[in-house]
Coordinates of C-alpha atoms in Angstrom, one line a residue:
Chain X
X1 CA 0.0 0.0 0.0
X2 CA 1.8 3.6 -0.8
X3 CA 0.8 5.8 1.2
X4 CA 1.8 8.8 -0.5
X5 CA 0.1 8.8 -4.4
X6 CA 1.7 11.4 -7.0
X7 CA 0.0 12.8 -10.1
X8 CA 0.5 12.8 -12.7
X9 CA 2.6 9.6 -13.0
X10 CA 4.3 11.5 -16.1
X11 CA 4.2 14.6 -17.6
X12 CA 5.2 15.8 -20.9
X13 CA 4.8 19.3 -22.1
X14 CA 6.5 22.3 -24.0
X15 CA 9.1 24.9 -23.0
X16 CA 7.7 28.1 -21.5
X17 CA 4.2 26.2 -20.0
X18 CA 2.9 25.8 -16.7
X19 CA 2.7 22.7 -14.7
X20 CA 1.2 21.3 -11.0
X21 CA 2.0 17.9 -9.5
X22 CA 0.0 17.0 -6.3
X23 CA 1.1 14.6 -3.8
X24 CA -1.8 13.0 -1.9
X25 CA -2.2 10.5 1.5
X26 CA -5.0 10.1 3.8
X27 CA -1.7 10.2 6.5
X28 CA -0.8 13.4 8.4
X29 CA 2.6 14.4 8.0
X30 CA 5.0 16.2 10.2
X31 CA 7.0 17.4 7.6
X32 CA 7.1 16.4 3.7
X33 CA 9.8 17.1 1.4
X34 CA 10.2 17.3 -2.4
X35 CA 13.1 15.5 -4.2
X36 CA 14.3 15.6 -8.0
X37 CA 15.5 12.5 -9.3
X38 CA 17.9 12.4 -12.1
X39 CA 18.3 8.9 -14.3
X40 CA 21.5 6.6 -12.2
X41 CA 21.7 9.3 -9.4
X42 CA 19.9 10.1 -6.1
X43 CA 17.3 12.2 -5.1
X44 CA 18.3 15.8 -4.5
X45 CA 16.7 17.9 -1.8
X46 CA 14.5 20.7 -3.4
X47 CA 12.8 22.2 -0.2
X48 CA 10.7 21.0 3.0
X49 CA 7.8 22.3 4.1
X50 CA 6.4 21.7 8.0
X51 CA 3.6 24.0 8.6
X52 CA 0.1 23.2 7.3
X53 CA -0.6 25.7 4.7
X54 CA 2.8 26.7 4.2
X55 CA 4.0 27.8 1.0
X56 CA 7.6 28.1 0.2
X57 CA 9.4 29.4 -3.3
X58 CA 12.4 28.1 -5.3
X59 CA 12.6 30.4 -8.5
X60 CA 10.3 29.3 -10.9
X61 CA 9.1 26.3 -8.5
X62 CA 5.9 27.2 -5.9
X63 CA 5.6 24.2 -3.2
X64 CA 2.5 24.3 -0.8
X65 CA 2.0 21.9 1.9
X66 CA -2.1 21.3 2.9
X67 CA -3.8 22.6 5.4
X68 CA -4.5 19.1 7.3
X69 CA -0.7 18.2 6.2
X70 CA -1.9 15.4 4.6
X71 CA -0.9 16.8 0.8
X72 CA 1.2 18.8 -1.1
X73 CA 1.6 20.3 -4.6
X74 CA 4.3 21.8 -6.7
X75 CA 4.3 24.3 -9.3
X76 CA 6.6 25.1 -12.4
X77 CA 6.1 28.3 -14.2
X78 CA 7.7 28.4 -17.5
X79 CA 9.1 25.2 -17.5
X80 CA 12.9 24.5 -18.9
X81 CA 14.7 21.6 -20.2
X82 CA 16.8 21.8 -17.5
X83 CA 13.6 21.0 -15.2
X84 CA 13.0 17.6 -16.8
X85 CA 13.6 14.9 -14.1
X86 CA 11.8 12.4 -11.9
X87 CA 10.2 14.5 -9.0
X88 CA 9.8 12.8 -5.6
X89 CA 7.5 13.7 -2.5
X90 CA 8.6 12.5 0.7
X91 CA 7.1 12.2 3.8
X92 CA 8.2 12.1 7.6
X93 CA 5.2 10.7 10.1
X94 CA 5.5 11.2 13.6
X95 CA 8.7 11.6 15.2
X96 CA 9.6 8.8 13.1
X97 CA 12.5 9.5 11.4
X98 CA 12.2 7.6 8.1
X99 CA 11.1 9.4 5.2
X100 CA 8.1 7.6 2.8
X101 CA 8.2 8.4 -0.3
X102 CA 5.9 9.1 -2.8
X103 CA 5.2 7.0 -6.7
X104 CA 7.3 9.9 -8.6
X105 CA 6.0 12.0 -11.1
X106 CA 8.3 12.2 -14.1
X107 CA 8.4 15.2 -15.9
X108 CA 9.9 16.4 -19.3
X109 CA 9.6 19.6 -21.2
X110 CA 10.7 19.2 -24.4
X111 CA 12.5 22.4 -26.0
Chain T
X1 CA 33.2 17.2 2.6
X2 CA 31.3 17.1 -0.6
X3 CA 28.1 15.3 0.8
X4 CA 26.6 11.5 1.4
X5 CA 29.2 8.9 -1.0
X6 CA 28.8 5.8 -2.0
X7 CA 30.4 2.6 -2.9
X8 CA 30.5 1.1 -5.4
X9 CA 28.5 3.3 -7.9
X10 CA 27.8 0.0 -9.7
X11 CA 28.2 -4.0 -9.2
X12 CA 27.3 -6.8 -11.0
X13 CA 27.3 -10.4 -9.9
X14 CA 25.8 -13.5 -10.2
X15 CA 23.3 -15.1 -8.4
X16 CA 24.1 -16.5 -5.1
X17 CA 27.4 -14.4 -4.4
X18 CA 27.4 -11.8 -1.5
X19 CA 27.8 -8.2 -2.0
X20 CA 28.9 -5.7 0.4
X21 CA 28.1 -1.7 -0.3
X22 CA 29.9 1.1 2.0
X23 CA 27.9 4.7 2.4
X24 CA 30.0 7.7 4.0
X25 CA 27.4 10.4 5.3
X26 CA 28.1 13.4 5.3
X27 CA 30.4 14.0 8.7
X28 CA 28.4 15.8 11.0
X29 CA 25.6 13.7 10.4
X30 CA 24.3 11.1 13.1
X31 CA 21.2 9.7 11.3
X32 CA 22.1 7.4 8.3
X33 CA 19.5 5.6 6.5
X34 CA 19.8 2.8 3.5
X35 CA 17.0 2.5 0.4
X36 CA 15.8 0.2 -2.0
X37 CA 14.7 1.6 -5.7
X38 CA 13.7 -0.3 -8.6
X39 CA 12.9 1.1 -11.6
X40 CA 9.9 3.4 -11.7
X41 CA 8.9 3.9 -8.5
X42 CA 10.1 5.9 -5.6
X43 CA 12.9 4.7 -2.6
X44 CA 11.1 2.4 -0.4
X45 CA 13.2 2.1 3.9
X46 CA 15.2 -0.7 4.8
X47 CA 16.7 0.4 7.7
X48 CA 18.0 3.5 9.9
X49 CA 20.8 3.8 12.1
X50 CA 21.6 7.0 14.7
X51 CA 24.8 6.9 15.5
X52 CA 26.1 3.2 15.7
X53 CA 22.3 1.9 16.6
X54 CA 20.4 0.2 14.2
X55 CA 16.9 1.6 15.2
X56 CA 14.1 0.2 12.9
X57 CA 14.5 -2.3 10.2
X58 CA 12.1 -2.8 7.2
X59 CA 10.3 -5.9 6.8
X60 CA 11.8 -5.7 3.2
X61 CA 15.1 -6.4 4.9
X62 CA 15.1 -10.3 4.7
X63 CA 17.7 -12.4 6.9
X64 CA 19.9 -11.9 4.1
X65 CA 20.7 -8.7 4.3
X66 CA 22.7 -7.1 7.1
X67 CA 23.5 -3.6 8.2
X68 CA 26.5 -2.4 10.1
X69 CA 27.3 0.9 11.4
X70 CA 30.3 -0.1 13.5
X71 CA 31.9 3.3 14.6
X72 CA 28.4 5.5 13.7
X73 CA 30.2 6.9 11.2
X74 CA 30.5 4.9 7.5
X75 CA 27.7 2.3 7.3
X76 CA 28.0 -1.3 4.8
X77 CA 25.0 -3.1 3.2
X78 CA 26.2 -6.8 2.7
X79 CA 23.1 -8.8 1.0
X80 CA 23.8 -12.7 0.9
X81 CA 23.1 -15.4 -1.9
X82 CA 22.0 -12.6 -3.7
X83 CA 18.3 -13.2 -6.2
X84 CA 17.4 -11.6 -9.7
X85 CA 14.8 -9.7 -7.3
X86 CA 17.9 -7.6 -5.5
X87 CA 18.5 -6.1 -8.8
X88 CA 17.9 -2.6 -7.8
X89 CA 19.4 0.7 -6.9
X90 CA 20.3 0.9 -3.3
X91 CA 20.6 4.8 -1.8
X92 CA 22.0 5.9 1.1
X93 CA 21.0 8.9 3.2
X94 CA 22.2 10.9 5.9
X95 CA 20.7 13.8 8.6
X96 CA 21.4 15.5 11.7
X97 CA 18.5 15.7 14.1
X98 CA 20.0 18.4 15.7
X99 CA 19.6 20.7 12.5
X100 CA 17.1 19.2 9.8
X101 CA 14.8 16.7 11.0
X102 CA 13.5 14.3 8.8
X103 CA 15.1 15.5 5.7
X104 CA 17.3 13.4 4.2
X105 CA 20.8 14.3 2.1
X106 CA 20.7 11.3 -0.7
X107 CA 24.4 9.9 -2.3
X108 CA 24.4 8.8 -5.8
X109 CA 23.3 5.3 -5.0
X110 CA 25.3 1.8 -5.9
X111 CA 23.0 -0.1 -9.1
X112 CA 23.2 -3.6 -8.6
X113 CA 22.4 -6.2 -11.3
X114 CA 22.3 -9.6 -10.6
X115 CA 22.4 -12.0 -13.4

């Protein structure tokens, strides 16, 4: 059972557009972060978020946590090339440190 | 220090051989974690050390794989009589509690293929 379901699963679209991926659980999170995957490499750490309702910027990138910290979403305004990659959201329940992560959402703009 | 590295970045072996992977976290770091990733879907635990403790273990971790963290600083990953189904990519983590909590510094990950 995963308890953290991302949509859409993949994402292709053109340079210059608009794009939200959601990250969804019936599971309250104390804290849930957003990963980028590139292909044979880890995840890197794009940002955390551990307030309900919080919204945090990265450039171009908009992440909001929920309200009932039980979902997420990210935003890319005028996507690049260079944002194409497998994004991850991860979640932290409880003071237990382990992170779940979510399906992955892989994204590619094409130029 | 340039961050969480690991060893090998690949290995492939046959079926039935033991393999051993070493993760260095990043120095400062007392939490290190180890992850299993096959292709298409996101890192699933497999176990969690702070400091030299191992503190929660996966049910994915079978009796053939072991985790060591000896000094609670580098951590190995041996899996035994390795199957086709350990084929994966296994990612190691590290965080302090003391600054981040919960968030996790990924290294580049050791693919194994077992033929």
């Amino acid at each position: 059972t995963q308890l953290l379901e991302q949509s859409p699963q993949f994402l292709s679209i053109q340079e210059g557009e608009n794009l939200t991926v959601y990250c969804n659980s019936s599971s309250v999170f104390s804290s849930l972060q957003w990963y980028r995957q590139e292909p044979g490499e880890g995840p890197v750490l794009l940002v955390t978020v551990v307030t309900g309702g919080e919204v945090k910027k990265l450039k171009r990138l908009t992440f909001q946590f929920g309200d009932a910290r039980k979902d997420s979403s990210l935003h890319i305004t005028a996507a690049q090339p260079g944002d194409t990659g497998l994004y991850l959201c991860a979640g932290e329940r409880g003071k237990n440190e382990k992170l779940t992560f979510g399906t992955g959402t892989r994204l590619t703009i094409i130029p | 220090d340039t961050g969480v590295s690991q060893n090998p970045r690949h290995k492939i072996t046959k079926r039935g051989q033991n393999v051993t992977f070493r993760c260095d976290p990043i120095s400062e770091h007392n939490r290190l974690y180890w992850y299993r990733q096959t292709l298409g879907q996101g890192p699933e635990f497999l176990t969690y050390f702070q400091n030299e403790a191992q503190l929660e273990k996966s049910r994915l971790l079978s009796d053939r794989f072991s985790a060591e963290r000896p000094k609670g600083s580098f951590s190995t990953l041996e899996i035994q009589r390795t199957e086709q189904g350990d084929s994966a990519m296994y990612l190691c983590a590290s965080s302090s509690a003391a600054i981040t909590p919960g968030e996790g510094f990924f290294g580049q990950g050791t693919r194994l293929t077992v033929v």
